Coordinates of C-alpha atoms and ligand atoms in Angstrom, one line a residue:
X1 CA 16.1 12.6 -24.3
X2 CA 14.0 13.5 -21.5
X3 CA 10.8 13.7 -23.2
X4 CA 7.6 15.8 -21.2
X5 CA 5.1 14.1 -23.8
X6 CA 4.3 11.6 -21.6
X7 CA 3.9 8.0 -23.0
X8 CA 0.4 7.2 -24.1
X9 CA -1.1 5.7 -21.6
X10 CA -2.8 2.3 -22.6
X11 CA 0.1 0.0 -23.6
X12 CA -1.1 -3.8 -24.7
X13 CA 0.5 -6.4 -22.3
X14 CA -0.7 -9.6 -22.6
X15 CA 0.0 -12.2 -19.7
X16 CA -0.4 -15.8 -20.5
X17 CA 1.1 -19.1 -18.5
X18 CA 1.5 -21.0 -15.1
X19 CA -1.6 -19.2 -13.9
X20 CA -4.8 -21.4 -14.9
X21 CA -6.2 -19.0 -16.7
X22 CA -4.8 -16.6 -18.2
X23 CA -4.1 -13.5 -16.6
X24 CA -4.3 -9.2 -18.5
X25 CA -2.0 -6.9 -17.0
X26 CA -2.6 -2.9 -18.5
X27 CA 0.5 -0.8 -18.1
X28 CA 0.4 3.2 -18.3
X29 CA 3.1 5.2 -18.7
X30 CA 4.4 8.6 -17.8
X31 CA 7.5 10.4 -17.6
X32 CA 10.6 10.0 -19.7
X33 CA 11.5 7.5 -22.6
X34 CA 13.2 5.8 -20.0
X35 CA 10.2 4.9 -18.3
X36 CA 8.6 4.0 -22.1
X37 CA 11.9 1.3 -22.4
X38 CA 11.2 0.1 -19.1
X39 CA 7.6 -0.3 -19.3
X40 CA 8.6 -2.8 -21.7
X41 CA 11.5 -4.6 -20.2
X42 CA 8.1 -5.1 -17.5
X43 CA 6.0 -6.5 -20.3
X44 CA 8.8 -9.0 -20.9
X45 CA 9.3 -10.1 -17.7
X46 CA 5.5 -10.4 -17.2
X47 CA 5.1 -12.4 -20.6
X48 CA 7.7 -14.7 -19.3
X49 CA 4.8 -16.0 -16.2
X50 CA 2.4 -15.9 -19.1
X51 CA 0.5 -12.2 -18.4
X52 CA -1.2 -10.7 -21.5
X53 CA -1.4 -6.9 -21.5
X54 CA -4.1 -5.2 -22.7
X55 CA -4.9 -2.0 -23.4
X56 CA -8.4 -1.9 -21.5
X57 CA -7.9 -1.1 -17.4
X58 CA -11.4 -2.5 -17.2
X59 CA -10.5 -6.2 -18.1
X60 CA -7.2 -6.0 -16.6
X61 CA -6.2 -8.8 -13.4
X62 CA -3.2 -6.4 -12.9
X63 CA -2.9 -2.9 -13.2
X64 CA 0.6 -1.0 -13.0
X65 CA 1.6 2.7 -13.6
X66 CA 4.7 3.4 -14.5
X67 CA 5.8 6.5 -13.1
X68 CA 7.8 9.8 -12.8
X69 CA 8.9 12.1 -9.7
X70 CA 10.6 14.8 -12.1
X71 CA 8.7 17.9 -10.6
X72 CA 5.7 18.0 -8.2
X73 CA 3.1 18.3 -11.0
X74 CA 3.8 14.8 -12.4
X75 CA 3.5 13.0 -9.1
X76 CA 0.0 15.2 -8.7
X77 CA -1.2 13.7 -11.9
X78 CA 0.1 10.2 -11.1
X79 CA -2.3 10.4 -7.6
X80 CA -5.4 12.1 -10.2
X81 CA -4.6 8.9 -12.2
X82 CA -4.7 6.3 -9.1
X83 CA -7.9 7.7 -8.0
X84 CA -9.3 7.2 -11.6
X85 CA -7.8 3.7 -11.7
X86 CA -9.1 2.7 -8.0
X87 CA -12.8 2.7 -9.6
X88 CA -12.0 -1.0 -11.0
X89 CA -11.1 -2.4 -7.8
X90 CA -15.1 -1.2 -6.6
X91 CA -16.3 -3.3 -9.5
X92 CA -13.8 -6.1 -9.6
X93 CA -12.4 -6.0 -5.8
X94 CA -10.4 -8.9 -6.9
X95 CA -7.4 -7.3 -9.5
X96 CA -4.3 -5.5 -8.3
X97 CA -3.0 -2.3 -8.3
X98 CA 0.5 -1.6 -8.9
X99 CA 3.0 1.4 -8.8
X100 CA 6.6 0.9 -10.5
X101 CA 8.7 3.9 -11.6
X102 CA 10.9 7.1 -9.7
X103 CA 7.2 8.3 -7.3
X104 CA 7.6 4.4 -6.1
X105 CA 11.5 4.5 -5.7
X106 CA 10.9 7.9 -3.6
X107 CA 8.2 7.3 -1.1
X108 CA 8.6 3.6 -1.2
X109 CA 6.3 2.9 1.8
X110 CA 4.7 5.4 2.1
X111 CA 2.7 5.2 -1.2
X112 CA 1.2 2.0 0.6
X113 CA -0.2 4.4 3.7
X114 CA -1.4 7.1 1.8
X115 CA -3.0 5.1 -1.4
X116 CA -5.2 2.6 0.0
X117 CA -5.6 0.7 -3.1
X118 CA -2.6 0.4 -4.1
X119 CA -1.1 -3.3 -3.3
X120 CA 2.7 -3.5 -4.9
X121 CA 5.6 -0.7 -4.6
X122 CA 8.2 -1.6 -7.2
X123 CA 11.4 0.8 -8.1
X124 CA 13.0 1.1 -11.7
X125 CA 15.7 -1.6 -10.2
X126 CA 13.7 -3.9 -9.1
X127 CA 11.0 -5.2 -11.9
X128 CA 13.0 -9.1 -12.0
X129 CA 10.8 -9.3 -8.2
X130 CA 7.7 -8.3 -10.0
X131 CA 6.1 -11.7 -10.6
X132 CA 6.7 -12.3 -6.8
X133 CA 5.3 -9.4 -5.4
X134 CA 2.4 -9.5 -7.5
X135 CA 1.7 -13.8 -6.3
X136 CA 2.5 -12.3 -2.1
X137 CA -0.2 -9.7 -3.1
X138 CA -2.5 -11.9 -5.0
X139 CA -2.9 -14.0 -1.5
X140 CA -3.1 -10.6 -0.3
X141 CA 0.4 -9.5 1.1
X142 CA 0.9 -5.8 0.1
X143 CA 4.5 -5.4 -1.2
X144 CA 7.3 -3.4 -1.3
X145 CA 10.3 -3.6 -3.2
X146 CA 12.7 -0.6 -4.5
X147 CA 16.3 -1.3 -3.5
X148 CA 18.9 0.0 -6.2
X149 CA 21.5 -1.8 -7.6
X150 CA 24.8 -1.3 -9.0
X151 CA 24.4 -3.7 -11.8
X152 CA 21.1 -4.5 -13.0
X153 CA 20.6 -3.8 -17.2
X154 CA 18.3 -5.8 -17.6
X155 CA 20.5 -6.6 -20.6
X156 CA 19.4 -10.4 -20.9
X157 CA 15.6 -9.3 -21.2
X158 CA 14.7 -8.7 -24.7
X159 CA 11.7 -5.8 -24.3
X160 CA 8.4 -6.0 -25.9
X161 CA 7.5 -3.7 -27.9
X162 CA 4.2 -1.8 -26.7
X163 CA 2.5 1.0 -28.2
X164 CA 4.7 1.0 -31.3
X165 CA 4.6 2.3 -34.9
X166 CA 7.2 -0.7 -35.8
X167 CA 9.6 1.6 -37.3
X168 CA 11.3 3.4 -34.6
X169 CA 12.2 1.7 -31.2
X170 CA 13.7 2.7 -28.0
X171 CA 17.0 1.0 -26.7
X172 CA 18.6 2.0 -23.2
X173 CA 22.0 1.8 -23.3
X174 CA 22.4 2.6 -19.2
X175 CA 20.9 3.2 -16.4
X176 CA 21.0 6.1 -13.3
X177 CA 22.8 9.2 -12.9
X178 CA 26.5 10.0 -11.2
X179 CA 25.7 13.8 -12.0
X180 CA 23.6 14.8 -8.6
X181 CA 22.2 18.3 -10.8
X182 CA 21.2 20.2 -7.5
X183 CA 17.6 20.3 -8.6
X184 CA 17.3 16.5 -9.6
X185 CA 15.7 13.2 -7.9
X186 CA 16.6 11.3 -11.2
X187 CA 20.1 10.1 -9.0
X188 CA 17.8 9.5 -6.3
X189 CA 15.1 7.4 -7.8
X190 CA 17.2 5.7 -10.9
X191 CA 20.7 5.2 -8.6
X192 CA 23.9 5.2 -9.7
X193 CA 25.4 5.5 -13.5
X194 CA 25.5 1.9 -15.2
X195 CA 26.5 1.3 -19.2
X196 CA 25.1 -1.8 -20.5
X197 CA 27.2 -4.8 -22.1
X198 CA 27.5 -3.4 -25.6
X199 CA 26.9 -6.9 -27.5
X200 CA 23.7 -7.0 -25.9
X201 CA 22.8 -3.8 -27.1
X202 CA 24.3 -4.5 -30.9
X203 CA 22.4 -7.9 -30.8
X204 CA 18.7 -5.6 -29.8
X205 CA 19.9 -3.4 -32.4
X206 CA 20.0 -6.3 -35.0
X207 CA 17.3 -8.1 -33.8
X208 CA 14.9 -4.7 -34.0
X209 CA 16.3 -4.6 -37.7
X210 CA 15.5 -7.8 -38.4
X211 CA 11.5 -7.4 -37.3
X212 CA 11.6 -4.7 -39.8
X213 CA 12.1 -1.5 -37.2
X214 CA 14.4 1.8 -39.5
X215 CA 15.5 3.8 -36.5
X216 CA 16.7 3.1 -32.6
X217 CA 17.3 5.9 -30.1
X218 CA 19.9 4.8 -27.3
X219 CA 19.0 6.0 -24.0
X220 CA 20.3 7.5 -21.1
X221 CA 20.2 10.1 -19.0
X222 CA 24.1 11.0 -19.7
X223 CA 24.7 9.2 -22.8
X224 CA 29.0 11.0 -23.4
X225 CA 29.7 8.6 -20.1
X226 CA 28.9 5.5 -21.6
X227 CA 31.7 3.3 -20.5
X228 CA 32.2 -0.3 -20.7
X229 CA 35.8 -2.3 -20.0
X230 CA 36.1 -4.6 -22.7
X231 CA 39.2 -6.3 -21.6
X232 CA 42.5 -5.4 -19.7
X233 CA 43.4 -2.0 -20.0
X234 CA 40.7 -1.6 -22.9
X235 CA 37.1 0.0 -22.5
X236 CA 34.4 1.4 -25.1
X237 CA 32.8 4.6 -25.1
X238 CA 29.9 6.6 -26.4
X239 CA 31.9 7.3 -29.5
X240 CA 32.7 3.7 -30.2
X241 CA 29.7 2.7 -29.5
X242 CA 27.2 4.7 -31.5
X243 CA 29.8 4.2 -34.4
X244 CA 29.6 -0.3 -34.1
X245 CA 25.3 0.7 -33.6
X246 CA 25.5 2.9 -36.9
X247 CA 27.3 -0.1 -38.8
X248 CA 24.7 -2.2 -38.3
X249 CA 22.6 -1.0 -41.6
X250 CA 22.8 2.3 -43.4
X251 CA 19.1 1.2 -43.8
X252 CA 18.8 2.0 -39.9
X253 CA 18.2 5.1 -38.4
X254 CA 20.8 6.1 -35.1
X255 CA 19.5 8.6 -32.6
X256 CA 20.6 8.9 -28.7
X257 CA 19.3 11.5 -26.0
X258 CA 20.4 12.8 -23.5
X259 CA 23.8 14.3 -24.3
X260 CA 25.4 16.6 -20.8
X261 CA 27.0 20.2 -21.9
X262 CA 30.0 19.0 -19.5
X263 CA 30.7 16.2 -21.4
X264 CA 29.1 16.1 -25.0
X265 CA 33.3 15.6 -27.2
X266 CA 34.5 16.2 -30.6
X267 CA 34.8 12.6 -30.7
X268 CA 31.3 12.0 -31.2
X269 CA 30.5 14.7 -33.3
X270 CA 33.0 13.5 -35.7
X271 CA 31.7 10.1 -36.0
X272 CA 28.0 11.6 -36.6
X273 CA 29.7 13.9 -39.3
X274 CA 30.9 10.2 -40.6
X275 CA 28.0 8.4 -40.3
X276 CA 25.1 9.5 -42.4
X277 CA 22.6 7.1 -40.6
X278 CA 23.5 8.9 -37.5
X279 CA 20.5 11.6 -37.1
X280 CA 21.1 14.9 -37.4
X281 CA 19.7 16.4 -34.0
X282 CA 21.2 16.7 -30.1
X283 CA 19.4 17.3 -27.2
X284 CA 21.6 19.3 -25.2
X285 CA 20.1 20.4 -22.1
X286 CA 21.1 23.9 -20.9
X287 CA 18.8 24.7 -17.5
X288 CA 19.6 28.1 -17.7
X289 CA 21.8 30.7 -19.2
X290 CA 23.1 32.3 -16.3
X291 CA 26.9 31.0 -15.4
X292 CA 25.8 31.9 -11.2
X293 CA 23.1 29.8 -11.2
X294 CA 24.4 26.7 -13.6
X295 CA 26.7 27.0 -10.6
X296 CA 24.7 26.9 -8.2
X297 CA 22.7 24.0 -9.8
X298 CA 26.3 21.9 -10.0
X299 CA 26.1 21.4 -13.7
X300 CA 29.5 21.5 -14.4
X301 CA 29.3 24.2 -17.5
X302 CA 29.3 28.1 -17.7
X303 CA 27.2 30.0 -20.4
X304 CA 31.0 30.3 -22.0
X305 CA 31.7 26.6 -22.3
X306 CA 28.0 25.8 -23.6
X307 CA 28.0 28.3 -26.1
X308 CA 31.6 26.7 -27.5
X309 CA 29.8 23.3 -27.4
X310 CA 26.8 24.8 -29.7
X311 CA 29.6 26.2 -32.0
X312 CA 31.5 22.9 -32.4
X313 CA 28.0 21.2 -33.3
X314 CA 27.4 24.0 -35.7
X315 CA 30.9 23.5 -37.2
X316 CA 31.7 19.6 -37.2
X317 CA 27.9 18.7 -38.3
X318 CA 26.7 22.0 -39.8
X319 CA 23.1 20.6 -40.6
X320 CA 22.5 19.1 -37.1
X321 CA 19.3 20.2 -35.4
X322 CA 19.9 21.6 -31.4
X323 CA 16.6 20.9 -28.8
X324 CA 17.3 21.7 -24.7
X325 CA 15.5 21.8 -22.2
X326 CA 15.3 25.0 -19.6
X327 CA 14.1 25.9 -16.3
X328 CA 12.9 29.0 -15.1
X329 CA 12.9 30.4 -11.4
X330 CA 15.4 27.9 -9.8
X331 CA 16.9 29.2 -6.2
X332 CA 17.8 33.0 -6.1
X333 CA 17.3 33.5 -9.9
X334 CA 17.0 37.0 -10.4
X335 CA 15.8 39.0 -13.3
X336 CA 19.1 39.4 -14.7
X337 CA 19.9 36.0 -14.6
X338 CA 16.8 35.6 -16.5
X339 CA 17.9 38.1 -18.9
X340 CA 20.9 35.6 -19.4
X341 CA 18.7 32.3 -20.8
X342 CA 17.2 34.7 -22.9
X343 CA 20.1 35.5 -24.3
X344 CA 21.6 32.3 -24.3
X345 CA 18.1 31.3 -26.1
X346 CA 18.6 33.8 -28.9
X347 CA 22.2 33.1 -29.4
X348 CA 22.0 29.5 -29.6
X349 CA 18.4 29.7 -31.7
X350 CA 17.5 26.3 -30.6
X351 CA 15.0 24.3 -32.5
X352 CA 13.1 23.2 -30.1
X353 CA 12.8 23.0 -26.1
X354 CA 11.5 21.5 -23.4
X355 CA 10.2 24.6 -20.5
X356 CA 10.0 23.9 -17.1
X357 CA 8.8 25.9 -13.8
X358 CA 11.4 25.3 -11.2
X359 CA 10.0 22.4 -9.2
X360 CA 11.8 21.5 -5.1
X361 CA 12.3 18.1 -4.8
X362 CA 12.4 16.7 -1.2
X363 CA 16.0 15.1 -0.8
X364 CA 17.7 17.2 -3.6
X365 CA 20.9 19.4 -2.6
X366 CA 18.9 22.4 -4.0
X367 CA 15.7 21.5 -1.9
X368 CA 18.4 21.0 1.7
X369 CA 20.7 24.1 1.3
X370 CA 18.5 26.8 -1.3
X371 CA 16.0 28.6 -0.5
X372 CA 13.2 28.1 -3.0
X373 CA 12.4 32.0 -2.7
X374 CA 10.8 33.1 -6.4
X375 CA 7.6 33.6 -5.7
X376 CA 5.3 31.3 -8.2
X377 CA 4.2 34.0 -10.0
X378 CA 7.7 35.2 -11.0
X379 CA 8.4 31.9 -12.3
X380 CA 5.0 31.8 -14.3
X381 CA 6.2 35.2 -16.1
X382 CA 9.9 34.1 -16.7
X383 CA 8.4 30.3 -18.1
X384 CA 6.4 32.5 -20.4
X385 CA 8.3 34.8 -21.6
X386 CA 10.7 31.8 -22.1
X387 CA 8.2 29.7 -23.7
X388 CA 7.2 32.5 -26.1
X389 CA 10.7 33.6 -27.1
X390 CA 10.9 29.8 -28.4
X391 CA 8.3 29.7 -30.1
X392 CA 9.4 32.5 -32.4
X393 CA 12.6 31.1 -32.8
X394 CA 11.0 27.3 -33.5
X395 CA 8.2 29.1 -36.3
X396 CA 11.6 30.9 -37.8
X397 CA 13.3 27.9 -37.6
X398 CA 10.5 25.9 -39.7
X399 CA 10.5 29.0 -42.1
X400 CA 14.3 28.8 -43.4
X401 CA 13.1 25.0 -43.7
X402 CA 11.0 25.8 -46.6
X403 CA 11.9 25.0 -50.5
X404 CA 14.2 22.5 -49.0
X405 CA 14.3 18.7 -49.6
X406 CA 14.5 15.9 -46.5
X407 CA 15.0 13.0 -46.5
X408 CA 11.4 11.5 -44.6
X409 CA 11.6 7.9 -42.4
X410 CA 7.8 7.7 -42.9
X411 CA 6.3 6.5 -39.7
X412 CA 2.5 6.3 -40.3
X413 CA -0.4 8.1 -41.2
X414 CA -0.9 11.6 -40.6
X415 CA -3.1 11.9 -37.6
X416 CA -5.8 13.7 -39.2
X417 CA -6.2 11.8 -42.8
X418 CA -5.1 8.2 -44.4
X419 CA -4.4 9.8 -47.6
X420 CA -1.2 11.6 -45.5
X421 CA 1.9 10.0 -44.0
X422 CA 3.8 11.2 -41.2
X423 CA 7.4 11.1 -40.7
X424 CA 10.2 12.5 -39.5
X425 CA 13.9 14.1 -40.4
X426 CA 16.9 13.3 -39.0
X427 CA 16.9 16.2 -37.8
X428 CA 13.8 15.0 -35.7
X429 CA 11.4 17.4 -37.4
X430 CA 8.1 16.3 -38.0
X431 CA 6.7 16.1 -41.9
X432 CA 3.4 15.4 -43.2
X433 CA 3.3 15.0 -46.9
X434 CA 0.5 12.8 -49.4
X435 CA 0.9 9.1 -49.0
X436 CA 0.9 8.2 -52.8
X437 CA 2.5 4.9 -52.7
X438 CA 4.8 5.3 -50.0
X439 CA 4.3 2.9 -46.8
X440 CA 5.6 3.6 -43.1
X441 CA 9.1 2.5 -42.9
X442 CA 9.9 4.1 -46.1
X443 CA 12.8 6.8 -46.7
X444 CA 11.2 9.7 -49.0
X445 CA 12.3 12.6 -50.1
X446 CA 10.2 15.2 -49.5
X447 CA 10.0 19.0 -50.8
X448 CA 8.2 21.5 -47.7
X449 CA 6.5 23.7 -48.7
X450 CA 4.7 25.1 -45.6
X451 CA 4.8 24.7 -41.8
X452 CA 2.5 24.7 -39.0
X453 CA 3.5 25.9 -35.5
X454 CA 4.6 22.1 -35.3
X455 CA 4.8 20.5 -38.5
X456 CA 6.4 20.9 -41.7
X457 CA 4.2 20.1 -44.6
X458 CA 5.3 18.9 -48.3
X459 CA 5.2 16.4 -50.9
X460 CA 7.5 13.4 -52.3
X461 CA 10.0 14.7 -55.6
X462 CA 11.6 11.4 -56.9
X463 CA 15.1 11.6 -56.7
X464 CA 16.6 10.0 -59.8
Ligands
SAH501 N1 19.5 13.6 -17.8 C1 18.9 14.7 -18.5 C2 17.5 15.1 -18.1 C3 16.8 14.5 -17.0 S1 15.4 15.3 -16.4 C4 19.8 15.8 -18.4 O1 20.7 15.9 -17.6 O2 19.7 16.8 -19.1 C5 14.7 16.2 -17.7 C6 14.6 17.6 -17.5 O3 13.7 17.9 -16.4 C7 15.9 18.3 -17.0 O4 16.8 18.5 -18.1 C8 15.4 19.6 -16.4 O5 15.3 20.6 -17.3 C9 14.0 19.2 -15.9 N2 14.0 19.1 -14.4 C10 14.7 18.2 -13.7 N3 14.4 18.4 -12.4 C11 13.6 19.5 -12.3 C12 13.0 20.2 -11.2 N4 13.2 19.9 -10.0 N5 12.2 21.3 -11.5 C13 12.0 21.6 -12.8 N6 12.5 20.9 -13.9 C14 13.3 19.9 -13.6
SF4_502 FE1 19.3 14.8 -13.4 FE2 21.5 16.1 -13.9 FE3 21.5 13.4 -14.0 FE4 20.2 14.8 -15.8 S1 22.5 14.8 -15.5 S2 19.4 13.1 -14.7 S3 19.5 16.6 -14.7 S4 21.2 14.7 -12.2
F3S503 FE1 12.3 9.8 -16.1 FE2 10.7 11.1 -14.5 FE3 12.2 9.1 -13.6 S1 11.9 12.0 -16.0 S2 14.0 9.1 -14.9 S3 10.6 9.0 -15.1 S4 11.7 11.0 -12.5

C-alpha cells in the first residue's frame, strides 16, 4: 500500500569497517512503504563497508534522504527538509549530503545545480553504486547515479531492519510499474515492473520469523502481476505466492498492498478465504468514481467493474476490511463527475482512505496531453467534501465494530500510557486495550468497547 504517513524520519544506521574509523550514516525517510523497504536494503548495503546509522543528523559522516516525487507537495517538503539538513554541513563542512529515492530519479542532475549542498544523486535502482559514490564524493567528486534497470531486486541483500517494533516487517516482492496511470511518475522514477525470485522472498519470510517478527506485508506497487517463470512452460503468481508465504507459520501474520481494480482475481481472494493468517483487509485504490475520467486517467476499470470487484471481496471474504485511495480535481473533472466518487464512496463504504488534491507531474501523459484546468480552489472543496464524507463512513464503520471480539497482534505500547498495548486486527484496525500480562508480539483477543475517530478501544476476554 501506498502509505501518505510518511516514514519517521530518524532511522538508526550504523556504518562500521574498511574506513579507519568508523563512519554514522542517518537515513530519513518519506513517501511510500516502498521507500521504508528500501531505506533498508540502503542500510544493508552500507553495513556491508562498515557504516553505523544513527538516528542523530548531528553526529552523522553521511546524511541521505530517501525520497518521494508522488505530488508537488512532497518534493516541497523534501527541499524544507534539505535546507534544515544543510545547517550540519556549516558546523561540520566535512560530512555528506545525500539524495536517493523517485525526486533523485526525476531531476537527476539537476538536484546537484539547484541544492548546493547536496553531493550524491542516487535513484531507487541504483543503491549497489552507493558506497562508490559516497568515496568519489568523500575526495570531493559530486555524483550522480540513477539509471534503471530491468532486473535489479536486490533479492541477495538481506535488509536491516530500522525503525522497527520487531513484530511486523516490510517485504518487497517487486519493483516499478508497467501500468503508466496518466497522473503517475511512479513508472517514471521506479522503471519497469520486476517480481522478485520467490525463494528469496520465502527465505526473508522465514528468516524475519525466526528473529521473532508475527506479520510481513509484501510490497508492490501492482502486487495481482506478480509473475515469476519457475521453469519451462511453468511460472508463479500472486496467488501461489501469498499462499507458499502464508504456509510458512499460522503464527505469522500475511498482508500485501497494493492490489490494482484491473487486476485484483477470484484466485486470490479464495486463497485469503483459505488462509486464516492471511489479513483480512485490501487496499484497492479507486482514484475516482467517475467511469470518464478513470478513462481518461488510463486505469483500466469503470465504476461498473470496481463496484463488481468490492462485491466479490464482500462475498468470497465477507469480513475483509476495504481502504483506497482517491483523488479529487484530476483533468476536466467536473462537478458531476464528482458527484460520481461520492457515490462510489457511499456505495462501497470503505473503511478507510487515503485523499489526495490532483497534483501535475512533469513527464506524465496527463501533465503532456490534459489540461490541468480545476482551479485549486475547486479541488480544495471536492478533497473536502471527500475527506469528510469518509470520515463519517470510517466513525460508522468503528461503530458496528463495537461489542465485537478481535483477534489483536499486539505491537507495543499505547502511545500515550505503558499500562496500554497497541495492536492491530487483521483487518488492519488499530486497538488499544490494558496491557495486563500480554507482551508485543502476542495474539489477544480483545472485546471493543469504544472508538475514537481513529482507534478502537477494549479489553482482553480469555478465550477458553
Ligand atoms: N501503485 C499504487 C499507488 C501508487 S501512488 C496504485 O496503483 O494504486 C499512491 C497514490 O497516490 C495513488 O493511488 C494516487 O491516489 C495518488 N497519486 C499518484 N499520483 C498522483 C498525483 N499526480 N496527484 C495526486 N495524487 C496522486
Ligand atoms: Fe502509479 Fe498506476 Fe503504477 Fe499505481 S498502478 S504506481 S498509480 S502508474
Ligand atoms: Fe513511493 Fe513516492 Fe516513489 S509514493 S514509489 S516514494 S514517488
Amino acid at each position: 500500500m501506498y502509505r501518505q504517513p510518511p516514514a519517521r524520519p530518524g532511522t538508526n544506521l550504523t556504518f562500521s569497517a574498511s574506513l579507519q574509523t568508523q563512519q554514522k550514516v542517518y537515513i530519513e525517510t518519506y513517501g511510500c512503504q516502498m521507500n521504508v523497504a528500501d531505506s533498508e536494503v540502503v542500510t544493508s548495503i552500507l553495513d556491508r563497508e562498515s557504516f553505523v546509522s544513527t538516528s542523530d543528523p548531528s553526529e552523522a559522516d553521511l546524511i541521505l534522504i530517501n525520497t518521494c516525487a508522488i505530488r508537488e507537495n512532497a518534493e516541497i517538503r523534501v527541499r524544507g527538509r534539505l535546507a534544515e539538513l544543510a545547517t550540519h554541513k556549516k558546523h561540520r563542512p566535512g560530512i555528506l549530503i545525500g539524495v536517493i529515492g523517485c525526486m533523485a530519479e526525476r531531476l537527476k542532475e539537476q538536484l546537484l545545480e539547484e541544492e548546493k549542498m547536496v553531493d550524491l544523486v542516487v535513484g531507487p535502482d541504483a543503491y549497489r553504486d552507493l558506497p562508490t559514490l559516497v568515496r568519489s564524493a568523500s575526495s570531493g567528486i559530486k555524483g550522480v547515479q540513477v539509471l534503471l534497470s530491468r532486473e535489479e531486486t536486490y533479492a541477495d541483500i538481506a535488509p536491516v531492519r530500522i525503525n522497527t517494533n520487531g513484530v511486523s516487517a516490510f517485504v518487497s516482492i517487486m519493483r516499478g510499474c508497467n501500468n503508466m496511470c496518466a497522473y503517475c511518475i511512479v513508472p517514471y522514477t521506479r522503471g519497469g515492473e520486476r517480481s522478485r525470485n520467490p525463494e528469496s522472498i520465502l527465505r526473508e519470510v522465514r528468516e524475519l520469523l525466526d528473529q521473532g517478527f508475527r506479520e510481513v506485508t509484501l510490497l508492490g506497487q501492482n502486487v495481482d502481476s506478480y509473475h515469476w517463470k519457475s521453469g519451462p512452460g511453468q511460472s508463479i503468481g500472486f496467488a501461489s505466492l501469498i499462499e507458499q508465504v502464508a504456509l510458512v507459520s499460522p503464527q505469522l501474520r500475511v498482508r500485501y498492498s497494493t492490489s490494482h481494480p484491473k487486476d485484483m482475481s477470484d484466485e486470490v481472494l479464495h486463497v485469503m478465504a483459505a488462509y486464516p493468517n492471511i489479513c483480512r483487509s485490501i487496499h484497492l485504490p479507486a482514484q475516482s468514481g467517475s467511469s470518464r475520467i478513470l478513462d481518461l486517467m488510463k486505469r483500466g476499470y469503470t465504476r461498473e467493474w470496481y463496484m463488481g470487484r468490492i462485491e466479490a471481496i464482500r462475498n468470497i471474504v465477507p469480513e475483509c476490511s476495504i481502504s483506497t485511495d482517491l483523488i479529487a480535481g484530476f483533468c476536466t473533472e467536473t462537478d458531476e463527475d464528482h458527484q460520481h466518487t461520492l457515490s462510489l464512496m457511499q456505495e462501497a463504504r470503505f473503511d478507510f482512505a487515503f485523499m489526495f488534491k490532483y497534483s501535475e507531474r512533469p513527464g506524465t501523459l496527463a501533465a503532456r496531453k490534459y489540461p490541468d484546468d480545476v482551479p485549486d480552489q475547486i479541488k480544495a472543496r471536492r478533497l473536502q467534501e471527500i475527506i469528510d464524507l469518509q470520515n463519517q463512513i470510517s466513525a460508522n464503520c468503528k461503530q458496528a465494530d463495537i461489542g465485537k471480539v478481535f483477534e489483536v497482534l499486539a505491537e507495543g505500547p499505547s502511545r500515550k500510557s505503558e499500562a496500554y498495548l497497541s495492536g492491530r486486527t487483521s483487518q488492519n484496525k488499530v486497538v488499544v486495550f490494558p496491557a495486563e500480562d500480554y507482551q508485543k508480539g502476542d495474539y489477544v483477543s480483545v472485546l471493543i468497547h469504544s472508538a475514537t475517530s481513529a482507534t478502537l478501544i477494549g479489553e482482553a476476554v480469555k478465550t477458553h
